[in-house]
Tab-separated table of C-alpha atoms and ligand atoms in Angstrom:
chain	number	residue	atom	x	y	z
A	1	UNK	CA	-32.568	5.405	-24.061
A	2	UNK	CA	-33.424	8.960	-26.186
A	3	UNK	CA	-32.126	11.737	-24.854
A	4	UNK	CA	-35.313	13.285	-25.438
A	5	UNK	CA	-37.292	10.987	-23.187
A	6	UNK	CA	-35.108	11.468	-20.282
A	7	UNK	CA	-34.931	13.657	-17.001
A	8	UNK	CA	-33.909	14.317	-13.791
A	9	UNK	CA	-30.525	14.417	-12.251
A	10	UNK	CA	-30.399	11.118	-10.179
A	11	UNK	CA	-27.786	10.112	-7.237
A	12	UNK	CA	-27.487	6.787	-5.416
A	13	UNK	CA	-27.673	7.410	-2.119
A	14	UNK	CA	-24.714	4.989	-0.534
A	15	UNK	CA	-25.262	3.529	2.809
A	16	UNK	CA	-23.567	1.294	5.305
A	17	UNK	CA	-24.681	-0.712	7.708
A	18	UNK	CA	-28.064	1.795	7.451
A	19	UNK	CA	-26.239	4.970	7.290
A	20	UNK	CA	-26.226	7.539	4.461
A	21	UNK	CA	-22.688	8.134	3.460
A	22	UNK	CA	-21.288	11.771	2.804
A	23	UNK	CA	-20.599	11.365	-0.391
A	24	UNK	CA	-24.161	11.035	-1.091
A	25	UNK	CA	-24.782	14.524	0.212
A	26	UNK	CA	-21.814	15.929	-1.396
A	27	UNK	CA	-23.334	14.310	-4.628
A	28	UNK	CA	-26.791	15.911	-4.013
A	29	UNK	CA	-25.058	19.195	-3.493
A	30	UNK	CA	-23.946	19.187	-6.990
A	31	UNK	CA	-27.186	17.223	-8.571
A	32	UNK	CA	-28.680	20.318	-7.205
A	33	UNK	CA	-26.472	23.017	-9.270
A	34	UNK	CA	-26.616	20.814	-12.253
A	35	UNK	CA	-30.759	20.127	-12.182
A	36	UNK	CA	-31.181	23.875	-11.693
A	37	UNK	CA	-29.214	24.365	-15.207
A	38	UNK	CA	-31.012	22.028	-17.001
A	39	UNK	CA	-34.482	23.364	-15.016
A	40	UNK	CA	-35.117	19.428	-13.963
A	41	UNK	CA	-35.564	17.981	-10.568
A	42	UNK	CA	-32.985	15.680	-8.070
A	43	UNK	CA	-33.989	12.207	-7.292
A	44	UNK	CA	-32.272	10.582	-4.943
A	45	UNK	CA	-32.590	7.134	-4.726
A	46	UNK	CA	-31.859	4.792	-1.438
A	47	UNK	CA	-31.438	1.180	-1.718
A	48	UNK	CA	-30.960	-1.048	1.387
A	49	UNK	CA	-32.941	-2.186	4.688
A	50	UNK	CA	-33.867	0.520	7.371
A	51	UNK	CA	-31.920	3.087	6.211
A	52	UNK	CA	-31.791	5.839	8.901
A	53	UNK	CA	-32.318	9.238	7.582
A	54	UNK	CA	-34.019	8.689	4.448
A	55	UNK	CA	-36.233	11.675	5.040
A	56	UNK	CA	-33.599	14.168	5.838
A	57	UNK	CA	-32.456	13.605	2.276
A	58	UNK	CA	-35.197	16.214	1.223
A	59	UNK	CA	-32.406	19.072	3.429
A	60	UNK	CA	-29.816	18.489	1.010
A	61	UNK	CA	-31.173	19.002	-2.230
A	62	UNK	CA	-33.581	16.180	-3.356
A	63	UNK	CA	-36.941	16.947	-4.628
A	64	UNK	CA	-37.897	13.375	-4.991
A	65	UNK	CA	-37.054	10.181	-2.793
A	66	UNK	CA	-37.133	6.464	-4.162
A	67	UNK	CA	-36.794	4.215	-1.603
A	68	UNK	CA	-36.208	0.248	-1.977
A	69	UNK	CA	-36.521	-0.899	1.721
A	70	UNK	CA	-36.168	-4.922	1.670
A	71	UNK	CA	-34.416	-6.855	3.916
A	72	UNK	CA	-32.542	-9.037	1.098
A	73	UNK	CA	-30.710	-5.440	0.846
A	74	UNK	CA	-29.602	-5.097	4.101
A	75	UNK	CA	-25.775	-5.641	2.904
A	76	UNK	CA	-24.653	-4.633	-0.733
A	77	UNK	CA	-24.438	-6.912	-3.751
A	78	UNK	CA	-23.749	-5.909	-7.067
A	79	UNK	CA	-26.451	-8.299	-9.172
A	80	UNK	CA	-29.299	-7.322	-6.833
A	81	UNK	CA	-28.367	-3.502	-6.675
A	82	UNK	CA	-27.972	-3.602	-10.352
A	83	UNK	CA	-31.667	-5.369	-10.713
A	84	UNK	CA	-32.930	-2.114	-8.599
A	85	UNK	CA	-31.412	0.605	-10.337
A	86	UNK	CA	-32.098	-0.880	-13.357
A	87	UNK	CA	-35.412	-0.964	-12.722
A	88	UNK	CA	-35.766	2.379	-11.201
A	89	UNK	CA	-33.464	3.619	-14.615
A	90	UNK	CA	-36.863	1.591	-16.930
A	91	UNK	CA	-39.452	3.702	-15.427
A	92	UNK	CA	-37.954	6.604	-14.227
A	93	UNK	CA	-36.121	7.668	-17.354
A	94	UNK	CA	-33.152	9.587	-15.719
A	95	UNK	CA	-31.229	12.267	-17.472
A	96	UNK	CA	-27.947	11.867	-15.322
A	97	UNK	CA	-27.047	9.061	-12.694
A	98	UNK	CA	-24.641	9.925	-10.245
A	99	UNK	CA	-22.818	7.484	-7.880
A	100	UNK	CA	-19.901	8.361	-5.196
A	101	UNK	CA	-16.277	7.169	-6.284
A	102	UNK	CA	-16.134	4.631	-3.224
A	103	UNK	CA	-15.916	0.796	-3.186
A	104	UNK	CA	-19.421	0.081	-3.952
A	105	UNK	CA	-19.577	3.030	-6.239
A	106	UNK	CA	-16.606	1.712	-8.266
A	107	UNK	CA	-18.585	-1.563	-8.358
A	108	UNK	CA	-21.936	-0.666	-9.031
A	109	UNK	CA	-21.919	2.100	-11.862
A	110	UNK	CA	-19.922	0.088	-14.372
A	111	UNK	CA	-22.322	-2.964	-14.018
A	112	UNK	CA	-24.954	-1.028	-14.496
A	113	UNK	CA	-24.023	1.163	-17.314
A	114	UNK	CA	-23.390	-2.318	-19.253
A	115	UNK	CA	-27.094	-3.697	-18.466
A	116	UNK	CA	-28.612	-0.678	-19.353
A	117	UNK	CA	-26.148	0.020	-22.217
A	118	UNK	CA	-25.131	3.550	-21.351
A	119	UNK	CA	-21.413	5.416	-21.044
A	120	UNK	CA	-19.777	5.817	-17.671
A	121	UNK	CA	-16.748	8.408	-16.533
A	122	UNK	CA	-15.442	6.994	-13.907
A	123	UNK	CA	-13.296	9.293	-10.832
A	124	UNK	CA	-14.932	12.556	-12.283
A	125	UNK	CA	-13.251	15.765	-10.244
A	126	UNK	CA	-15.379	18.445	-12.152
A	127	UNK	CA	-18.902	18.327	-13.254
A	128	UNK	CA	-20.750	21.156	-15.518
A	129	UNK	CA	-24.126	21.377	-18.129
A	130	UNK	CA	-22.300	22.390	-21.565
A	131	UNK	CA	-24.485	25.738	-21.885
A	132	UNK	CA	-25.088	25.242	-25.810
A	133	UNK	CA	-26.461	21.644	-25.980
A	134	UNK	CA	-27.152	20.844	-22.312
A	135	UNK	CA	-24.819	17.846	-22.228
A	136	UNK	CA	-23.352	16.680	-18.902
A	137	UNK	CA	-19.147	17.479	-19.243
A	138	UNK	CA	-17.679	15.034	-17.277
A	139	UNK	CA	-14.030	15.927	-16.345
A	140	UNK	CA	-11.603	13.211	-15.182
A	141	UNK	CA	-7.522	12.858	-14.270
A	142	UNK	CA	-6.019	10.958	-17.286
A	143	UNK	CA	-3.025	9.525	-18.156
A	144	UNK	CA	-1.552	9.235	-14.576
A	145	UNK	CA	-3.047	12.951	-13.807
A	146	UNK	CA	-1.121	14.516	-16.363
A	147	UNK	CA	-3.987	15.604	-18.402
A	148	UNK	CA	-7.626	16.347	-17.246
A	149	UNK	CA	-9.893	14.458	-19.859
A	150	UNK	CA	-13.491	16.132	-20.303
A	151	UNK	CA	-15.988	13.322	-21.367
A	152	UNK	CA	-19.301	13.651	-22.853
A	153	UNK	CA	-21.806	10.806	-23.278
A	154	UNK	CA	-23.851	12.547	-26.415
A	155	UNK	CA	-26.111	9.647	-27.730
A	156	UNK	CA	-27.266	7.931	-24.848
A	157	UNK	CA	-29.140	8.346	-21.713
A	158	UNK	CA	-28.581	8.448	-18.592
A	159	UNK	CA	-25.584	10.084	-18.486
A	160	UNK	CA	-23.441	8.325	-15.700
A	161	UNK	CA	-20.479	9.427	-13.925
A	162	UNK	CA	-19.131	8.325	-10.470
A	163	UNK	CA	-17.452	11.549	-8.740
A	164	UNK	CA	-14.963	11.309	-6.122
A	165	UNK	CA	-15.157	11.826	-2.240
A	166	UNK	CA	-14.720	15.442	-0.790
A	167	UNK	CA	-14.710	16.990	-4.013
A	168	UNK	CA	-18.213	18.542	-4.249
A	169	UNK	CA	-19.260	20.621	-1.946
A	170	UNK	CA	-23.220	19.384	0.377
A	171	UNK	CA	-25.691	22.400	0.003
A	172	UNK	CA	-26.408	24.166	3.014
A	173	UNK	CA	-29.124	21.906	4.489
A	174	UNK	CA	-32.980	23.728	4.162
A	175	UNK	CA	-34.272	21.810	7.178
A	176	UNK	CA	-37.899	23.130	6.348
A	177	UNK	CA	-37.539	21.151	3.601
A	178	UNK	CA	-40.205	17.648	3.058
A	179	UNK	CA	-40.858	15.463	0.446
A	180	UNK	CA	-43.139	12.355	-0.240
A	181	UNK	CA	-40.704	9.361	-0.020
A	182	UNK	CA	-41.599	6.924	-3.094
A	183	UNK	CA	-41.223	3.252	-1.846
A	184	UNK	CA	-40.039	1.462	-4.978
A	185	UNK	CA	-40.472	-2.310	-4.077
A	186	UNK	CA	-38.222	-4.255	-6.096
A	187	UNK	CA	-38.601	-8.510	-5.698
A	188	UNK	CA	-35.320	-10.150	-4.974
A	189	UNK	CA	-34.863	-14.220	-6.477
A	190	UNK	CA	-32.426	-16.675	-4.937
A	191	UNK	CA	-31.295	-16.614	-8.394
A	192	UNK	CA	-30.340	-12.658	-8.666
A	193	UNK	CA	-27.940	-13.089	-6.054
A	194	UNK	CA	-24.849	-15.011	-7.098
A	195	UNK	CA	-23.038	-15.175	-4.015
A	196	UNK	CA	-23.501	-15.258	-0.735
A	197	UNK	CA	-22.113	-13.465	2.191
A	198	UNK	CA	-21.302	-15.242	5.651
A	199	UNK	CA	-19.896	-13.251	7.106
A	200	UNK	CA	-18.853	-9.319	7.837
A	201	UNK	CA	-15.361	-8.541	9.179
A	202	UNK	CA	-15.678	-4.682	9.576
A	203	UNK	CA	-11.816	-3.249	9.277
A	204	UNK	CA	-10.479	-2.584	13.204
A	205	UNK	CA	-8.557	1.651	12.147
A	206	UNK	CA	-7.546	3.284	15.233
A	207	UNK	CA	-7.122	6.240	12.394
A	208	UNK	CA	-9.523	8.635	10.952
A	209	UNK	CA	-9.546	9.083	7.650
A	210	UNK	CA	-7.852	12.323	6.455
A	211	UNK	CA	-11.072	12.875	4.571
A	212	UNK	CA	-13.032	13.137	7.504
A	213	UNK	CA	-10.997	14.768	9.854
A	214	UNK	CA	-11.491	18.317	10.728
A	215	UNK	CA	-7.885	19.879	11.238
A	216	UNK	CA	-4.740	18.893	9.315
A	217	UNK	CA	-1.457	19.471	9.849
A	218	UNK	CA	-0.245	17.957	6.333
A	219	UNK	CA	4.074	17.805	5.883
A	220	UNK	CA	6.005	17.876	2.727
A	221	UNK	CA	9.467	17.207	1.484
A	222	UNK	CA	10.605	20.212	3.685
A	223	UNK	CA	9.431	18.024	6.811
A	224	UNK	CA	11.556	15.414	5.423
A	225	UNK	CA	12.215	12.545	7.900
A	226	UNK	CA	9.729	10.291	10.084
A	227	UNK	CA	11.369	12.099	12.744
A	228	UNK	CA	9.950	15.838	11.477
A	229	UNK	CA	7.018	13.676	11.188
A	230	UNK	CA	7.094	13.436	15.045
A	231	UNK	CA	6.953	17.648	15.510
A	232	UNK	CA	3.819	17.636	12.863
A	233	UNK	CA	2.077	15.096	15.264
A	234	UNK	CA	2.680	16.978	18.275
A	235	UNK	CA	1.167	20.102	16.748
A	236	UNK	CA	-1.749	17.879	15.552
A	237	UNK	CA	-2.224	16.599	18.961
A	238	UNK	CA	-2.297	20.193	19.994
A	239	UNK	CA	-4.597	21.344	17.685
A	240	UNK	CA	-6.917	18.389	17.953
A	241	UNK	CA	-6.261	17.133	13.879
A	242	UNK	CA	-4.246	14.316	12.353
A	243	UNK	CA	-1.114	14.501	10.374
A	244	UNK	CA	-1.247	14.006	6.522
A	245	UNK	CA	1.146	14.793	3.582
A	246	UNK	CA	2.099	15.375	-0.141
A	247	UNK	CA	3.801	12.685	-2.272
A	248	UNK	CA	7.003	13.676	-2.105
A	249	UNK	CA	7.051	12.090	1.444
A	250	UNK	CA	4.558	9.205	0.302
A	251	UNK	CA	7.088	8.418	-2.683
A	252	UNK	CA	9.989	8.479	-0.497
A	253	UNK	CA	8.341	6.032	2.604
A	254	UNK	CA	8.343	8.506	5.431
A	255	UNK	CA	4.140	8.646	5.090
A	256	UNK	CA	1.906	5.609	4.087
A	257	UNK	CA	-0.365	6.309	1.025
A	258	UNK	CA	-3.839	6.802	2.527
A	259	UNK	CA	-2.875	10.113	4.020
A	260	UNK	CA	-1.368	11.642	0.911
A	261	UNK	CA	-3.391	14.842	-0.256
A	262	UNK	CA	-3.507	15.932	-3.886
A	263	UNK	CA	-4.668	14.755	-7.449
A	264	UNK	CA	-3.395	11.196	-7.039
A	265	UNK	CA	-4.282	10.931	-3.346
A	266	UNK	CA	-7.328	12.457	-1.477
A	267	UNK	CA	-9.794	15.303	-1.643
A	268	UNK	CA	-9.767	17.148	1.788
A	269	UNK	CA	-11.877	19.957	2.700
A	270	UNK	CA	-10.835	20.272	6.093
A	271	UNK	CA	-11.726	23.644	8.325
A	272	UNK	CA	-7.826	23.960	9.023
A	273	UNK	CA	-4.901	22.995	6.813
A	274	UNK	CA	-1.638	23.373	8.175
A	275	UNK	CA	1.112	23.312	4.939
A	276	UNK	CA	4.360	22.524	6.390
A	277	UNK	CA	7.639	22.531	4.209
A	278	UNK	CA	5.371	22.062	1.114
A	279	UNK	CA	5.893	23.779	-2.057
A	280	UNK	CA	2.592	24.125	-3.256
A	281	UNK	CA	2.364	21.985	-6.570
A	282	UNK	CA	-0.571	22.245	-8.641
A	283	UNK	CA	-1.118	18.584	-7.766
A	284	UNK	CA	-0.849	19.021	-4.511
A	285	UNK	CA	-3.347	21.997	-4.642
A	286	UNK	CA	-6.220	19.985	-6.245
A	287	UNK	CA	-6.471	18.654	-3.196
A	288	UNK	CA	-6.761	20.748	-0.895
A	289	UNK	CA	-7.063	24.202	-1.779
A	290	UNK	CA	-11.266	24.196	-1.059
A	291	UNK	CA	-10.134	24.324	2.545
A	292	UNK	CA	-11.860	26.573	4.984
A	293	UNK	CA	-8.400	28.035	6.297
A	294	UNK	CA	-5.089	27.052	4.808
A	295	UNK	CA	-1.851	28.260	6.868
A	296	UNK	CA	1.369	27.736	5.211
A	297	UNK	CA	4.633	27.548	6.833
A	298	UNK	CA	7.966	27.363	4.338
A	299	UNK	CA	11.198	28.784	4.225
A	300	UNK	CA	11.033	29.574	0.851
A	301	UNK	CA	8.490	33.001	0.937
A	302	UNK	CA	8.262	32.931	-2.816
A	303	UNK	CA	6.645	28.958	-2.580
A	304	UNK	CA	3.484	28.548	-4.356
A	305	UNK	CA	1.835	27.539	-1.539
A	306	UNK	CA	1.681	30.938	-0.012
A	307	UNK	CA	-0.577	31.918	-3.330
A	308	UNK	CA	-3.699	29.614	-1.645
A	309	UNK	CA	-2.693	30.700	1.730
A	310	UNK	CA	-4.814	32.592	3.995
A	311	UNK	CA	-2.155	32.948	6.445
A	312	UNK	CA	1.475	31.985	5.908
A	313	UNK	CA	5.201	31.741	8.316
A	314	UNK	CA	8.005	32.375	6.342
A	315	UNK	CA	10.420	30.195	8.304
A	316	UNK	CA	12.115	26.707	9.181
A	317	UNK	CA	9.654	24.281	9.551
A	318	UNK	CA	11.965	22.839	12.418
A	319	UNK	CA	11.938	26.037	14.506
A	320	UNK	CA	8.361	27.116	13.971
A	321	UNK	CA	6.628	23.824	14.687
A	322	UNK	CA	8.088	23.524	18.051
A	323	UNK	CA	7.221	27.360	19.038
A	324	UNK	CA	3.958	26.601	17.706
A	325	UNK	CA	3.129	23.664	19.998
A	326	UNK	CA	4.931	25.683	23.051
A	327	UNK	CA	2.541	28.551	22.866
A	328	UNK	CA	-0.695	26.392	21.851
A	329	UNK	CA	0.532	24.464	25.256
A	330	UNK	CA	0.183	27.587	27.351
A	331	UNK	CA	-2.954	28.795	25.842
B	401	FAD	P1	8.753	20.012	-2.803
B	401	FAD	O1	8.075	20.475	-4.019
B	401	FAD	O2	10.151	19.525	-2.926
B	401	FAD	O3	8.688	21.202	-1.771
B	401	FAD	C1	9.315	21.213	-0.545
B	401	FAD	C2	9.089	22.577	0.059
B	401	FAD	O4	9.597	22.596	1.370
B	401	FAD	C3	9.807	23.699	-0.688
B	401	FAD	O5	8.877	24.732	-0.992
B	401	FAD	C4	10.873	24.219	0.288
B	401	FAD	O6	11.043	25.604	0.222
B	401	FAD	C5	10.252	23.820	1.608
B	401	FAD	N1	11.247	23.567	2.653
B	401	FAD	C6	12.377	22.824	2.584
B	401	FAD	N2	12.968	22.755	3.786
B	401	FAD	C7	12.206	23.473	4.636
B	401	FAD	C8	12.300	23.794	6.011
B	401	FAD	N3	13.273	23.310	6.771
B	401	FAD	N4	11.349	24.576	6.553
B	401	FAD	C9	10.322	25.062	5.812
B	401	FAD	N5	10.195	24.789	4.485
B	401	FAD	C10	11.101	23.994	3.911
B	401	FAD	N6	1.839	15.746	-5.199
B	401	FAD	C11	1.017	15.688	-4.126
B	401	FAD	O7	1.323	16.266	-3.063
B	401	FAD	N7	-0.146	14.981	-4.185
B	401	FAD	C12	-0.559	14.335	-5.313
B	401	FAD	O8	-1.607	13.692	-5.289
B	401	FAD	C13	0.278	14.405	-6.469
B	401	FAD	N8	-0.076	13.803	-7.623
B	401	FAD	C14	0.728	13.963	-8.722
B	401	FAD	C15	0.316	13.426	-9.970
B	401	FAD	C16	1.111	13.581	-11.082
B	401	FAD	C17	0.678	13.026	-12.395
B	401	FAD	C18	2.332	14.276	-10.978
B	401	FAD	C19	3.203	14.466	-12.208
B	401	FAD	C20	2.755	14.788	-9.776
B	401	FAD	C21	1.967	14.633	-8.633
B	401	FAD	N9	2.357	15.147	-7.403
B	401	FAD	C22	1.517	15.107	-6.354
B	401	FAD	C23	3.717	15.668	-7.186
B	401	FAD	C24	3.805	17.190	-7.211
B	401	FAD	O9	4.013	17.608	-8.533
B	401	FAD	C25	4.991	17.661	-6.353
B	401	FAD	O10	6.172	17.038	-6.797
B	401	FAD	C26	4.815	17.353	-4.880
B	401	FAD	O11	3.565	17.832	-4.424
B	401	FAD	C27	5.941	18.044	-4.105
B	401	FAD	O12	5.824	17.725	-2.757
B	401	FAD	P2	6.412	18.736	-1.675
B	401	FAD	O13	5.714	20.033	-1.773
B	401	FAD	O14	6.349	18.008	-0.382
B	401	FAD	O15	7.935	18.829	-2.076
């Protein structure tokens, strides 16, 4: 597709089991920034069975809503998703498609960037409109995270990019806010799915997912052993949070991976973050350091981390944790 016949900044609106994921909004947040620099419109564009919420979309940013309510949606597949956006891509003419970094994210955008015969930057961190020639800079951990690739997609249209989880920020929500909500009926064959599903086994976590929590109390190498680990729990308990950590403890086997924070781990943007015995790495800070309040605590008082800090304990981690939890107990 021309560039020159193209526009809008799109985002696939993710949903599961009929509910609009936060990545979506995140990813509206940011359509939002980047439509207002090109002086375009958001689309957002919901694909599914009964979604719930598909008005409320119009809070967060989107200016336009294309909805493909059928039932033979109800659960995602790639061929039949691909059939819809591809179609919506034919008519609609979309400058830049953007799709959340998740499972069916990392399923769906590369499929359909090869029907439509478009690029793709996959796991973008950073997104910005290249002031000169309006081109969408998509910006990317490479090479293991030791480099941070910038990728443009010059000759062809849409651009596409799927963006992480937690690392755009949702727009404050303009509840006055309505728009018209386009239904885009799409027919589904027997023949454009090519499998079936029998059956759902939704994943039993006691856990909540670091990403989503509210308060963390994250530990580092200073924490040290699964025993430490115990003291950072307690405070979490205290505090109401979970417990996550850097790699250093994910590397050595004290802390499973899903809780790790950073550049090769997870995005967090939590309201508390609670640094214990962690140095600070730059790593380490891409992933977190968008947090509401960050406390520190590390022996060491020239430690990087103390540089994001909005509050910071100079002190050992095994001394201060247990105070901590004492006085939060008699509070
Ligand atoms: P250290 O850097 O060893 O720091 C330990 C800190 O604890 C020190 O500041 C020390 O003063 C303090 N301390 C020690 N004992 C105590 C005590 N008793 N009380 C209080 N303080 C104490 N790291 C991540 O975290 N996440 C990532 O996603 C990530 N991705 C990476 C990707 C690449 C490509 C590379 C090269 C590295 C990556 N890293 C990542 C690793 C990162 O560079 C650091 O090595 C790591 O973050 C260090 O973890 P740490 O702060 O726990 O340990």
């Amino acid at each position: 597709m021309n560039r020159e016949e193209c526009n809008g900044v799109f985002v696939y609106i993710e949903q599961k089991n009929g509910n609009i994921q936060n990545v979506s909004l995140e990813l509206l947040g940011k359509a939002q920034e980047l439509a207002g620099n090109l002086n375009q419109e958001v689309t957002a564009v919901v694909v599914g069975s009964d979604v719930a919420g598909v008005d409320k979309l119009a809070h967060y940013g989107a200016d336009n809503i294309i909805y493909t309510n059928n039932d033979d949606l109800k659960l995602y597949m790639t061929e039949p998703y691909t059939k819809v956006l591809a179609k919506v891509i034919e008519d609609k003419k979309p400058e830049i498609f953007l799709f959340g970094a998740t499972a069916i994210g990392r399923d769906l955008a590369p499929r359909l960037a090869g029907r439509i015969h478009t690029g793709l930057t996959a796991d973008c961190t950073s997104l910005e409109i290249n002031e000169e020639n309006k081109d969408l800079m998509m910006t990317r951990p490479a090479f293991g995270g030791n480099i941070m690739a910038t990728i443009v997609c010059p000759d062809h249209r849409p651009q596409m990019a799927t963006v992480r989880p937690g690392v755009m920020k949702k727009a404050v929500p303009d509840m006055d806010k309505v728009v018209e909500i386009e239904d885009f009926a799409v027919e589904i064959k027997a023949e454009d799915k090519t499998y079936e599903i029998l059956e759902v086994v939704n994943e039993v976590s006691e856990k909540m997912d670091i990403q989503e929590a509210k308060i963390l109390v994250s530990g580092g190498r200073g924490v040290g052993t699964a025993e430490n680990f115990e003291k950072l729990a307690r405070l979490a308990d205290e505090l109401g949070g979970i417990v996550s950590s850097s790699r250093a403890t994910v590397d050595s086997g004290v802390m499973p991976k899903e809780v790790q924070v950073g550049q090769t781990g997870k995005t967090v943007r939590p309201d508390l973050y609670v640094a214990c015995g962690i140095s600070g790495a730059i790593q380490h800070l891409a992933g977190m350091e968008e947090s509401e309040f960050i406390v520190a605590i590390n022996k060491d008082e020239t430690a990087p981390i103390f540089d994001v800090a909005d509050l910071g304990i100079v002190g050992d981690v095994n001394k201060v944790l247990p105070a901590l939890v004492e006085e939060l107990k008699m509070a």
